[in-house]
Short mmCIF file of C-alpha atoms and ligand atoms in Angstrom, two decimals:
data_model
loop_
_atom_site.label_atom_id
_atom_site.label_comp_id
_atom_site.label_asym_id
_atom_site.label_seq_id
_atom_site.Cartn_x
_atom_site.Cartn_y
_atom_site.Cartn_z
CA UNK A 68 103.39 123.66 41.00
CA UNK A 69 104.95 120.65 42.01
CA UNK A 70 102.82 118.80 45.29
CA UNK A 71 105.45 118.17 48.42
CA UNK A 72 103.97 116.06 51.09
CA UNK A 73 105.43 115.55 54.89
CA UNK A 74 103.41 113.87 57.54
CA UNK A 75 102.91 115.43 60.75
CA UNK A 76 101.60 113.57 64.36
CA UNK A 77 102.84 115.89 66.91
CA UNK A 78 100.51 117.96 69.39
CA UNK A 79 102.61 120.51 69.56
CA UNK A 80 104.13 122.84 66.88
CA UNK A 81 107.94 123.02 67.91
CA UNK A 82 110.99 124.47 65.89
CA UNK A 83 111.65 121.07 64.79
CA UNK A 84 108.56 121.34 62.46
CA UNK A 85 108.64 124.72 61.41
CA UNK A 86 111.72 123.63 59.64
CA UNK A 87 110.26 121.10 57.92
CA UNK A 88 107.64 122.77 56.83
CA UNK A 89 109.76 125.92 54.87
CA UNK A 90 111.81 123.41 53.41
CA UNK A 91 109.17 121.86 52.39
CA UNK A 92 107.59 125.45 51.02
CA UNK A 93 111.11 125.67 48.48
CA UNK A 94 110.14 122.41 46.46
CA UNK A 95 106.63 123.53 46.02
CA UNK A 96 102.48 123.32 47.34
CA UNK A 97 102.81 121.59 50.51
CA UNK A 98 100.21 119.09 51.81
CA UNK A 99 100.60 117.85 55.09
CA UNK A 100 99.64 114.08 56.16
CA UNK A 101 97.58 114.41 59.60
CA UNK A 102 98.72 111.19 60.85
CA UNK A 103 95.30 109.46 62.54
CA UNK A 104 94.86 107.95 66.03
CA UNK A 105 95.08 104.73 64.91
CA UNK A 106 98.31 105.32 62.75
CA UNK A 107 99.77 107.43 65.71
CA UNK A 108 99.64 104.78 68.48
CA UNK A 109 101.82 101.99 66.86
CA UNK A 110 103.82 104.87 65.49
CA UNK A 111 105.05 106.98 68.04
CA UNK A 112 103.47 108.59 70.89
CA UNK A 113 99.95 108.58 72.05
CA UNK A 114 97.88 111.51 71.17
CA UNK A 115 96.90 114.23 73.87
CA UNK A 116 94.86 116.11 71.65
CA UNK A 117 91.88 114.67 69.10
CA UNK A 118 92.59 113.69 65.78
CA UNK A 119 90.27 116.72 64.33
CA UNK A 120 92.41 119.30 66.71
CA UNK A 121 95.88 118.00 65.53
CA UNK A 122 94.16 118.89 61.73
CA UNK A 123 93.34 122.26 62.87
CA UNK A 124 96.46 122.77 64.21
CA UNK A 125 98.13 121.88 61.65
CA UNK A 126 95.71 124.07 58.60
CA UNK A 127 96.87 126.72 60.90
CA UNK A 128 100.39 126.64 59.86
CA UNK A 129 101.53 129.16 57.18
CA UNK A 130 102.03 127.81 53.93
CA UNK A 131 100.47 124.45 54.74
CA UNK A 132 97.96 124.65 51.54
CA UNK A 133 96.26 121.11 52.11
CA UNK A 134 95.77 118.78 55.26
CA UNK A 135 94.47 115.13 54.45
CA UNK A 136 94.61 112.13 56.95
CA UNK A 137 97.11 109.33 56.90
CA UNK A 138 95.36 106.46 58.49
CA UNK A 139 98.49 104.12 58.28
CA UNK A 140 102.25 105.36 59.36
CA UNK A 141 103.42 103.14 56.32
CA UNK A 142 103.02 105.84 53.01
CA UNK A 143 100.99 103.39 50.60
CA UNK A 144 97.36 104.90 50.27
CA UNK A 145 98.61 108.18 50.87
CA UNK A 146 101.05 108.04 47.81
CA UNK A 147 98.84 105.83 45.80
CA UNK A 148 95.93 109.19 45.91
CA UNK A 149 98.11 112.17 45.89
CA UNK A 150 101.39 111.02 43.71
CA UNK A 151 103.74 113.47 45.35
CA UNK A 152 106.69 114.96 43.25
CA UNK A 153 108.37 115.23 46.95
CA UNK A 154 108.37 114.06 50.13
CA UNK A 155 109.94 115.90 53.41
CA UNK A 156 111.15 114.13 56.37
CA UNK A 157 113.29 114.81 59.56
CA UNK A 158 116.68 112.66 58.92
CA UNK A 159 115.86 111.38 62.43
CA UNK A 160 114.55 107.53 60.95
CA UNK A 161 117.72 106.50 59.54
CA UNK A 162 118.46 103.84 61.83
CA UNK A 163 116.22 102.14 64.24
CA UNK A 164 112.88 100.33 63.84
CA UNK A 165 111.60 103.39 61.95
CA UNK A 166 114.22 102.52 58.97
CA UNK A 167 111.13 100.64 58.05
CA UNK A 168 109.00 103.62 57.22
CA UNK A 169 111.64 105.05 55.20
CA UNK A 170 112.72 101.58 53.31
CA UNK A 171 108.90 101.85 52.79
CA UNK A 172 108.18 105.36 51.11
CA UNK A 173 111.53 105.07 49.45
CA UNK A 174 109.75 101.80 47.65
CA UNK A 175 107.06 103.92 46.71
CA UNK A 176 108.41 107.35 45.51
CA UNK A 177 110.66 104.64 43.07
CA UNK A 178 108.13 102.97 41.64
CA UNK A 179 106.98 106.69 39.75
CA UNK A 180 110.46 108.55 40.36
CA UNK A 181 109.11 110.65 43.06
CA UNK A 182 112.20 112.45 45.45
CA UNK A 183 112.81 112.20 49.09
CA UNK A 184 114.21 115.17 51.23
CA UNK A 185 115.55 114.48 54.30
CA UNK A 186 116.22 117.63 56.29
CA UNK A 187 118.08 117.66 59.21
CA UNK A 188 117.01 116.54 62.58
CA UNK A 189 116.25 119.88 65.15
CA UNK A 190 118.39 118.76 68.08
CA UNK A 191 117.34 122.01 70.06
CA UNK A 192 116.60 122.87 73.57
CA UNK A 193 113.13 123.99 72.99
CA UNK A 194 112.06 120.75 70.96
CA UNK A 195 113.73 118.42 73.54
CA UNK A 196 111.37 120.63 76.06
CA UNK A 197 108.11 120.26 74.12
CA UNK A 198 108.92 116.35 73.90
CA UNK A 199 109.51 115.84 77.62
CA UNK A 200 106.27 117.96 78.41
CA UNK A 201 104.23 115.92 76.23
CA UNK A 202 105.70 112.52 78.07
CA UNK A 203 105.28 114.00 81.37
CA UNK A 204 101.22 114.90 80.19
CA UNK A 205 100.70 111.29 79.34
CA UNK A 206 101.70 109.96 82.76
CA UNK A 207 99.63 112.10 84.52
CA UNK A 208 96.37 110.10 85.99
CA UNK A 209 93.86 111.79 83.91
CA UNK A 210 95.40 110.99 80.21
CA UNK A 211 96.76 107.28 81.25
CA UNK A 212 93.59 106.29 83.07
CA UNK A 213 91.66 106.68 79.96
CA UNK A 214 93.92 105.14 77.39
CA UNK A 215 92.50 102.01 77.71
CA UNK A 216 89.02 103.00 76.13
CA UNK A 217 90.44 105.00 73.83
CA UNK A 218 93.09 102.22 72.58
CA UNK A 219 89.71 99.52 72.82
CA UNK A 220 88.59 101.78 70.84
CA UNK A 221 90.85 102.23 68.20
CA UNK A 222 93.02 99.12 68.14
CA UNK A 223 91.71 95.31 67.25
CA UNK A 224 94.04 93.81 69.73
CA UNK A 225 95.37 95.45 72.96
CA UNK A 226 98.63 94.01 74.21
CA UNK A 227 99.66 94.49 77.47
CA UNK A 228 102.86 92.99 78.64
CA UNK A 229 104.26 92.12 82.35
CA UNK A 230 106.22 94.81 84.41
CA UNK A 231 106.63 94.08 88.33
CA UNK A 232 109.48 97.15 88.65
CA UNK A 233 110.65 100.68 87.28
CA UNK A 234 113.16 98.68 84.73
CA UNK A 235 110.08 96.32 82.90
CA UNK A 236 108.10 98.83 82.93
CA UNK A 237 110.95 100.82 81.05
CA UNK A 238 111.25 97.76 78.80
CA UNK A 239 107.38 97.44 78.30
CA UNK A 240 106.89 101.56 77.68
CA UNK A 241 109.99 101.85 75.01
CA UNK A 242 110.30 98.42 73.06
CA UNK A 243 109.78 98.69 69.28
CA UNK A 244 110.80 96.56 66.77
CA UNK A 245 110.26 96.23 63.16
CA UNK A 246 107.47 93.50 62.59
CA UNK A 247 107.75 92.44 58.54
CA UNK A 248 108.10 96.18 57.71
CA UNK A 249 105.99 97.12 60.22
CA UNK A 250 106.46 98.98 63.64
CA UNK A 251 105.14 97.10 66.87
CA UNK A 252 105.43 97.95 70.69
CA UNK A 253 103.11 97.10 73.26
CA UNK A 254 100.58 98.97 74.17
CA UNK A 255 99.82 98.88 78.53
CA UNK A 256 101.07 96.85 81.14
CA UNK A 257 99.80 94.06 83.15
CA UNK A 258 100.98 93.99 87.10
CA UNK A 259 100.72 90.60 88.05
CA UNK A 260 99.84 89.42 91.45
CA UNK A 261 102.21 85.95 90.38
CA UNK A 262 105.29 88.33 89.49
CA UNK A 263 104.58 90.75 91.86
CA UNK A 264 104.60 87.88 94.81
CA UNK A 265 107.48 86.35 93.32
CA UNK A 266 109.73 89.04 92.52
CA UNK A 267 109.99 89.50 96.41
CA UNK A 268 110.32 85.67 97.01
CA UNK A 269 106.69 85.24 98.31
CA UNK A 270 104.05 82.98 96.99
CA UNK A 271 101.09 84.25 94.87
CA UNK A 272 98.23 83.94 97.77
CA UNK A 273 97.41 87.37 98.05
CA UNK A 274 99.85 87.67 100.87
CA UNK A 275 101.36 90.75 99.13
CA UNK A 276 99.02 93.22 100.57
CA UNK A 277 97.52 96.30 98.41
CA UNK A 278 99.94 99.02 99.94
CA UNK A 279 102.91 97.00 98.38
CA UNK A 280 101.59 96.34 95.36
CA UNK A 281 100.29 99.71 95.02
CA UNK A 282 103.98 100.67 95.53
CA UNK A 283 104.93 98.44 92.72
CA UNK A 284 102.58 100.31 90.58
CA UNK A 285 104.17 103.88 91.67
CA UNK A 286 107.48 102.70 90.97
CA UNK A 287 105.93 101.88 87.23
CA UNK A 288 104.39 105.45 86.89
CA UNK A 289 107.56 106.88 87.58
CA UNK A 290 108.99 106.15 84.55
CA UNK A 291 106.41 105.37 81.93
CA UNK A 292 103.09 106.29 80.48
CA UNK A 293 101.49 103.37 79.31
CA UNK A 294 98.17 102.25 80.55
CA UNK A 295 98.11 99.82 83.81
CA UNK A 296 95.57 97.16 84.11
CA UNK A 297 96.04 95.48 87.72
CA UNK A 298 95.70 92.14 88.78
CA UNK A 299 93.71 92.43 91.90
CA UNK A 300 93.26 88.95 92.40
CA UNK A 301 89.84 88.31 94.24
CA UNK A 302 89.41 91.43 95.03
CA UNK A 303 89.53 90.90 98.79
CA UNK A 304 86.64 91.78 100.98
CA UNK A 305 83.63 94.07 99.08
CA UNK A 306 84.44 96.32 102.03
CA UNK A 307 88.08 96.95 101.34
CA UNK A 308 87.48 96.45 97.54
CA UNK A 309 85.37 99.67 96.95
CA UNK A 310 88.38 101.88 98.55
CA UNK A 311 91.02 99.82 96.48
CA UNK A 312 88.47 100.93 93.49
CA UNK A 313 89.17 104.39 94.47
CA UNK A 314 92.87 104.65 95.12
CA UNK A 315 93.80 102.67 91.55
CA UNK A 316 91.71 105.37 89.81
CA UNK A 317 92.66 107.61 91.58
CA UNK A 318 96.66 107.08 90.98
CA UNK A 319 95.46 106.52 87.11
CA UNK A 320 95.16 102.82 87.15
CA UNK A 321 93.09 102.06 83.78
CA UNK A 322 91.20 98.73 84.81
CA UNK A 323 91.39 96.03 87.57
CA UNK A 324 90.66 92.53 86.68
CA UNK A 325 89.24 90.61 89.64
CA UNK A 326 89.04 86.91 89.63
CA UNK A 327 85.91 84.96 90.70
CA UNK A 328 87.63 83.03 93.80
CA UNK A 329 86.62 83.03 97.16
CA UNK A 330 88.79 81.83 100.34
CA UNK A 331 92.88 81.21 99.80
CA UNK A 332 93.46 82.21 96.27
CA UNK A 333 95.73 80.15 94.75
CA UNK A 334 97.19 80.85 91.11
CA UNK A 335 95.10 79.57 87.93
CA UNK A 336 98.00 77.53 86.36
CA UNK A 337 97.59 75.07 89.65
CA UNK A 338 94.24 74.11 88.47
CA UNK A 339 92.47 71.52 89.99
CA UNK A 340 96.18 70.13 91.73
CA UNK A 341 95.34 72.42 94.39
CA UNK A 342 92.16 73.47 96.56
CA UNK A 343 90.80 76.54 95.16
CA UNK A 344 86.97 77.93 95.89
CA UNK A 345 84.62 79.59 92.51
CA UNK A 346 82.86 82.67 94.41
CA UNK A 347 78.98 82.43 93.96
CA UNK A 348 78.00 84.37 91.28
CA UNK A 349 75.67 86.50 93.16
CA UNK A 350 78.15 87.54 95.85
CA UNK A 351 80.92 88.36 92.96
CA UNK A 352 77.96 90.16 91.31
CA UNK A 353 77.60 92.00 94.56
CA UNK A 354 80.94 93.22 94.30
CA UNK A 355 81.38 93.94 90.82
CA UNK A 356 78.20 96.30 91.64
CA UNK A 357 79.52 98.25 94.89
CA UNK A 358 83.09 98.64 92.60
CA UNK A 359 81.38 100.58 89.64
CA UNK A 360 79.26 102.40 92.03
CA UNK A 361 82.01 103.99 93.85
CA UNK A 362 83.74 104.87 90.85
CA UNK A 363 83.94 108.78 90.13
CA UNK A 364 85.32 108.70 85.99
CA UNK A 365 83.81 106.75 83.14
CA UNK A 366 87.24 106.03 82.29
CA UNK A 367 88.18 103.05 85.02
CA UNK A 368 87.35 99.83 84.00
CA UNK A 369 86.69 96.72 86.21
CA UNK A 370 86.63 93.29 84.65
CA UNK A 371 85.60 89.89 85.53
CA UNK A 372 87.88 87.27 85.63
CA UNK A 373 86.20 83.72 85.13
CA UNK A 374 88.00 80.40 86.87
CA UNK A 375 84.83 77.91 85.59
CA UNK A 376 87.43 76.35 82.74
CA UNK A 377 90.75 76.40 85.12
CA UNK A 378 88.65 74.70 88.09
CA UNK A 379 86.78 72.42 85.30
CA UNK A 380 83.25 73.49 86.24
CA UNK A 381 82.66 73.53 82.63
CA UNK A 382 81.80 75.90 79.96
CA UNK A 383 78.07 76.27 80.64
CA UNK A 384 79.00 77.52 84.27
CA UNK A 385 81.61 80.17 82.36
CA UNK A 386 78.98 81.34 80.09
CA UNK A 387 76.28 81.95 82.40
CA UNK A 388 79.47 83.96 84.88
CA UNK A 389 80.36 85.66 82.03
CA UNK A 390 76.54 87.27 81.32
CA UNK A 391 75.40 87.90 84.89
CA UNK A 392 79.07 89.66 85.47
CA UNK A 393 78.60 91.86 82.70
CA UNK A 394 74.83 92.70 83.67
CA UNK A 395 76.07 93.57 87.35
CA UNK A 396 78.62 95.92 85.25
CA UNK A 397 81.74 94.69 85.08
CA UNK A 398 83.25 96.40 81.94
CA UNK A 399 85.09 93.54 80.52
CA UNK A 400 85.25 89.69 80.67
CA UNK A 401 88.53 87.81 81.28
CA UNK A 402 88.75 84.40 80.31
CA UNK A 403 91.52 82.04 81.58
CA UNK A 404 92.66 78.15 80.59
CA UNK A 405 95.45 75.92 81.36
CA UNK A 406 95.11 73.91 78.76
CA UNK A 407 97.92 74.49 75.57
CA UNK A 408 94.96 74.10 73.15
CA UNK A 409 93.42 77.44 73.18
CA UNK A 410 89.98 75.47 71.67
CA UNK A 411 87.77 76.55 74.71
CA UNK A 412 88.94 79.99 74.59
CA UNK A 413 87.97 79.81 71.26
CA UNK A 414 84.39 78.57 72.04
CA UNK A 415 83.83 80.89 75.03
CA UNK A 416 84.34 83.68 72.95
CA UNK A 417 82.43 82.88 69.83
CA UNK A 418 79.41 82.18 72.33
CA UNK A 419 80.00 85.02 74.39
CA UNK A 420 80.10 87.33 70.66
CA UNK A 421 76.79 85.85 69.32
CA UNK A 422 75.14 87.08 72.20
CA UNK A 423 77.79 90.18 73.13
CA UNK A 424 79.72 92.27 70.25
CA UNK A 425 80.80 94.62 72.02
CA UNK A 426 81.89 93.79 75.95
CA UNK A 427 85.65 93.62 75.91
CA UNK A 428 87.18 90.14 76.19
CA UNK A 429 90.82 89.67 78.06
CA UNK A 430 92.64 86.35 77.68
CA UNK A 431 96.03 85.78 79.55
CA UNK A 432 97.80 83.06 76.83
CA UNK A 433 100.35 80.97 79.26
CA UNK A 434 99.50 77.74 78.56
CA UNK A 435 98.13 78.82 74.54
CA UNK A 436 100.68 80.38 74.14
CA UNK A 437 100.82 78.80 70.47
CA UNK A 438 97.59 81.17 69.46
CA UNK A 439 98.89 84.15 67.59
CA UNK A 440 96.92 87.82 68.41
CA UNK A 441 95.45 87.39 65.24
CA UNK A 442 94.04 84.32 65.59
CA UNK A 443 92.91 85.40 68.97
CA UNK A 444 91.64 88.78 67.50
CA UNK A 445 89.82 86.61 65.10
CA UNK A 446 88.10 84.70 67.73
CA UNK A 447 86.50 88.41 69.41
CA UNK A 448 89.00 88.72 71.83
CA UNK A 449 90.17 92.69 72.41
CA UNK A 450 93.25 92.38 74.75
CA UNK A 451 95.90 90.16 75.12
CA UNK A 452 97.79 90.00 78.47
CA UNK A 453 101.43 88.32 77.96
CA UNK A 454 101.07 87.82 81.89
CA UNK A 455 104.80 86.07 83.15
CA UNK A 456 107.38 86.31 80.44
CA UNK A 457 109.79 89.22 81.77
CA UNK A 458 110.49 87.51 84.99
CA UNK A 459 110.64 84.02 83.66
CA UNK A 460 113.45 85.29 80.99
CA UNK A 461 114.92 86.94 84.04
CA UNK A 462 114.91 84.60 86.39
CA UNK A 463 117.14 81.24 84.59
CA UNK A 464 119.61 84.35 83.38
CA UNK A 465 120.31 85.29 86.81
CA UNK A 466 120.74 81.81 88.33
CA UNK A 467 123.46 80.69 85.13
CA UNK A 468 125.75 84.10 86.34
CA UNK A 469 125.08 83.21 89.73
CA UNK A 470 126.64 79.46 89.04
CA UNK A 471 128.69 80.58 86.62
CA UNK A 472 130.71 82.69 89.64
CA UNK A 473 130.69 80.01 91.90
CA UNK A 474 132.16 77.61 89.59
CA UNK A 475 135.16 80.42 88.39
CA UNK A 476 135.31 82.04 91.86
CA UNK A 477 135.57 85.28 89.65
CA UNK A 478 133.61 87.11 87.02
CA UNK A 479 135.33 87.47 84.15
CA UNK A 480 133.65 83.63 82.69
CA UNK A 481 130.18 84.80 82.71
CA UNK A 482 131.16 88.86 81.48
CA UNK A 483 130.03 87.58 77.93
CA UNK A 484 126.63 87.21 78.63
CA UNK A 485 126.15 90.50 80.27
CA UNK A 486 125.03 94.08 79.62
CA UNK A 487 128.57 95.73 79.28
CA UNK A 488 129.15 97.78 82.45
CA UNK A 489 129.82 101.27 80.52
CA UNK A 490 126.02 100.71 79.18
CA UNK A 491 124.40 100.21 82.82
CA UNK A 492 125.48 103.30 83.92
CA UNK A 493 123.98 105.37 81.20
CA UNK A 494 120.44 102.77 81.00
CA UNK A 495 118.15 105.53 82.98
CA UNK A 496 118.69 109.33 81.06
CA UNK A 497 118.82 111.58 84.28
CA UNK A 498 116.52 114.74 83.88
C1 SPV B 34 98.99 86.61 87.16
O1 SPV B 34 99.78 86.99 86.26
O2 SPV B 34 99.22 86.76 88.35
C2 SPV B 34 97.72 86.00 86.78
C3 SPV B 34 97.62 85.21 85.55
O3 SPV B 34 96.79 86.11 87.55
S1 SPV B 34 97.92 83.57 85.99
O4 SPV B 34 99.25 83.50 86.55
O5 SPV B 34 97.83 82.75 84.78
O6 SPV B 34 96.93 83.15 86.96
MG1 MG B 35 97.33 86.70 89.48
#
């Protein structure tokens, strides 16, 4: 009997994939490709179920004779061990970023003359339901809090990109692009206290209070389902802290990263220009400590942010932060720098690891912004927070139509370099 293979990495079994599977059935034995975790999360949608239930699941289906793995979305191992004769697919990845997974089995099934089948994509009511339920299931509190550990877990770097409104947050939750053949999207999002002050024309001082920017976080869950890490800047008062530590996990926030400042908080990038106070390290201890014991889930995460290298206190006085932070129990270490060499990043970490392996480390790359994710990953570090870059590309856009007006006292001059109006209105689906 010929062998006819079709990868599967839904949760749930909808009409979509029964059809898939009996087409499969007419070309011969079918084997079915559990996509894993790993493969799932820079493929398409984050798993609600464990790897080892979506397997069951899926040995469940009739005349499914075979159910391996597929650790990678792209087909190479896979078709280098079992040397289908076919392999079934919806005709749903013709265009797009996914074109890449099929330029990349069709590569393969060449090289030995194997066949592709391409079966019709199920457009139906009851497969546009499932989808929707499983989106609305991964913005609920209890899945998105926890998709932080599980994507620390599973994923060598992290990256978490800026959203300060519904619309970046859209852009964060559905970009994907084809990386070299490969797909890439980011994988949480970073509210910033700089874009979050700035997008409403304030300064970054912590004058935004925590009802507002919990507001800008609502407006966020709304519309996506990516994991939120929060810049709570110094955390305020211990006293108001430990109920801020309770509302974010409550709403599904995944981690807060607190910065080791004390009096008017200025932002990092200011450096020494500016007076800014380090916190003692046994009072930020202190509140580290009352933070993780309020907590009610293993799945919130607070980390320490450490200002030794921006305020030039040197990296003896970052090191010995970093290792009384984590022993008060903060549950990650964030490590920031002005400077456009990323060398004492570099150093930080690889003396943090030889004492550490396993403590997350954030980095926020503004200034390195030179230092690739994999030279970053290389260095130890587990997420990478691009912290500024949606507002700043938004911001000099705005002001050129805004000049570009003035100077035509009409619109039609800068209608070029705009989103064309009959797109705007159909940007956000309706229900
Ligand atoms: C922010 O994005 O608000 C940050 C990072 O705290 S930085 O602006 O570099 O201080
Ligand atoms: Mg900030």
């Amino acid at each position: 009997m010929p062998v006819v293979y079709t990868a599967l990495g839904t949760d749930v079994i909808h009409e979509g994939h029964l059809n898939i599977l009996k087409c499969a059935q007419e070309y011969g034995t079918v084997v079915v490709g559990a996509l894993s975790d790993k493969a799932l999360i820079r493929y398409s949608r984050f798993p609600t179920v464990s790897q080892e239930e979506r397997v069951k699941l899926y040995e469940s289906l009739e005349g499914v004779s075979r159910v391996i793995i597929q650790d990678d979305y792209l087909y190479d191992d896979v078709i280098a061990t079992l040397k289908p004769d076919y392999v079934v697919h919806g005709d749903n990845w013709q265009n797009g970023p996914e074109r890449a997974i099929r330029n990349n089995i069709e590569g393969l099934l060449a090289t030995y003359g194997g066949t592709l089948i391409e079966v019709p994509y199920t457009r139906s009511e009851q497969a546009r339901k499932v989808d929707q339920q499983l989106r609305e299931k991964l913005a609920m509190p209890e899945y998105r809090r926890r998709r932080l550990r599980q994507l620390l877990a599973i994923s060598p770097t992290v990256k978490v990109i800026e959203a300060h409104d519904g619309l970046t947050g859209l852009i964060a939750e559905k970009t994907v692009v084809d990386h070299n053949g490969r797909l890439d999207q980011f994988d949480g999002m970073w509210v910033s206290s700089l874009c979050d002050s700035t997008e409403r024309g304030k300064p970054d001082i912590e004058l935004v209070d925590m009802s507002a920017r919990l507001r800008t976080v609502d407006d966020i869950m709304e519309v996506t389902t990516k994991p939120i890490i929060l810049d709570g800047d110094t955390g305020g008062l211990t006293e108001h802290f430990v109920y801020n530590v309770r509302t974010l996990e409550r709403m599904g926030v995944s981690a807060v990263i607190i910065e080791d400042k004390t009096g008017l908080k200025k932002n990092s990038l200011f450096g020494t220009e500016v007076k800014q106070t380090q916190a003692p390290i046994e009072d930020f201890c202190a509140k580290i400590s009352a933070g993780k014991k309020v907590q009610l889930t293993d799945d919130f995460m607070i980390i320490a942010r450490i200002e030794s290298l921006i305020l030039e206190r040197g990296m003896e006085d970052a090191l010995t932060r970093a290792f009384a932070f984590r022993d008060a129990g903060a549950d990650g270490i964030m490590i920031h720098s002005r400077k456009k060499d990323p060398a004492e990043i570099y150093e930080f970490c690889d003396r943090f690891r030889e004492k550490d392996a396993t403590t997350p480390i954030v980095v926020v790359p503004t200034s390195f912004n030179g230092a690739t994710e994999e030279e970053l990953a290389s260095h130890g570090i587990n997420i990478v927070i691009y912290a500024n870059q949606l507002i700043r590309a938004a911001f000099p856009a705005m002001q050129e139509t805004a000049r570009g007006i003035l100077r035509a006292h009409r619109a039609l001059e800068v209608d070029e370099q705009l989103l064309p109006f009959k797109d705007i209105i159909r940007l956000i689906d309706e229900l």
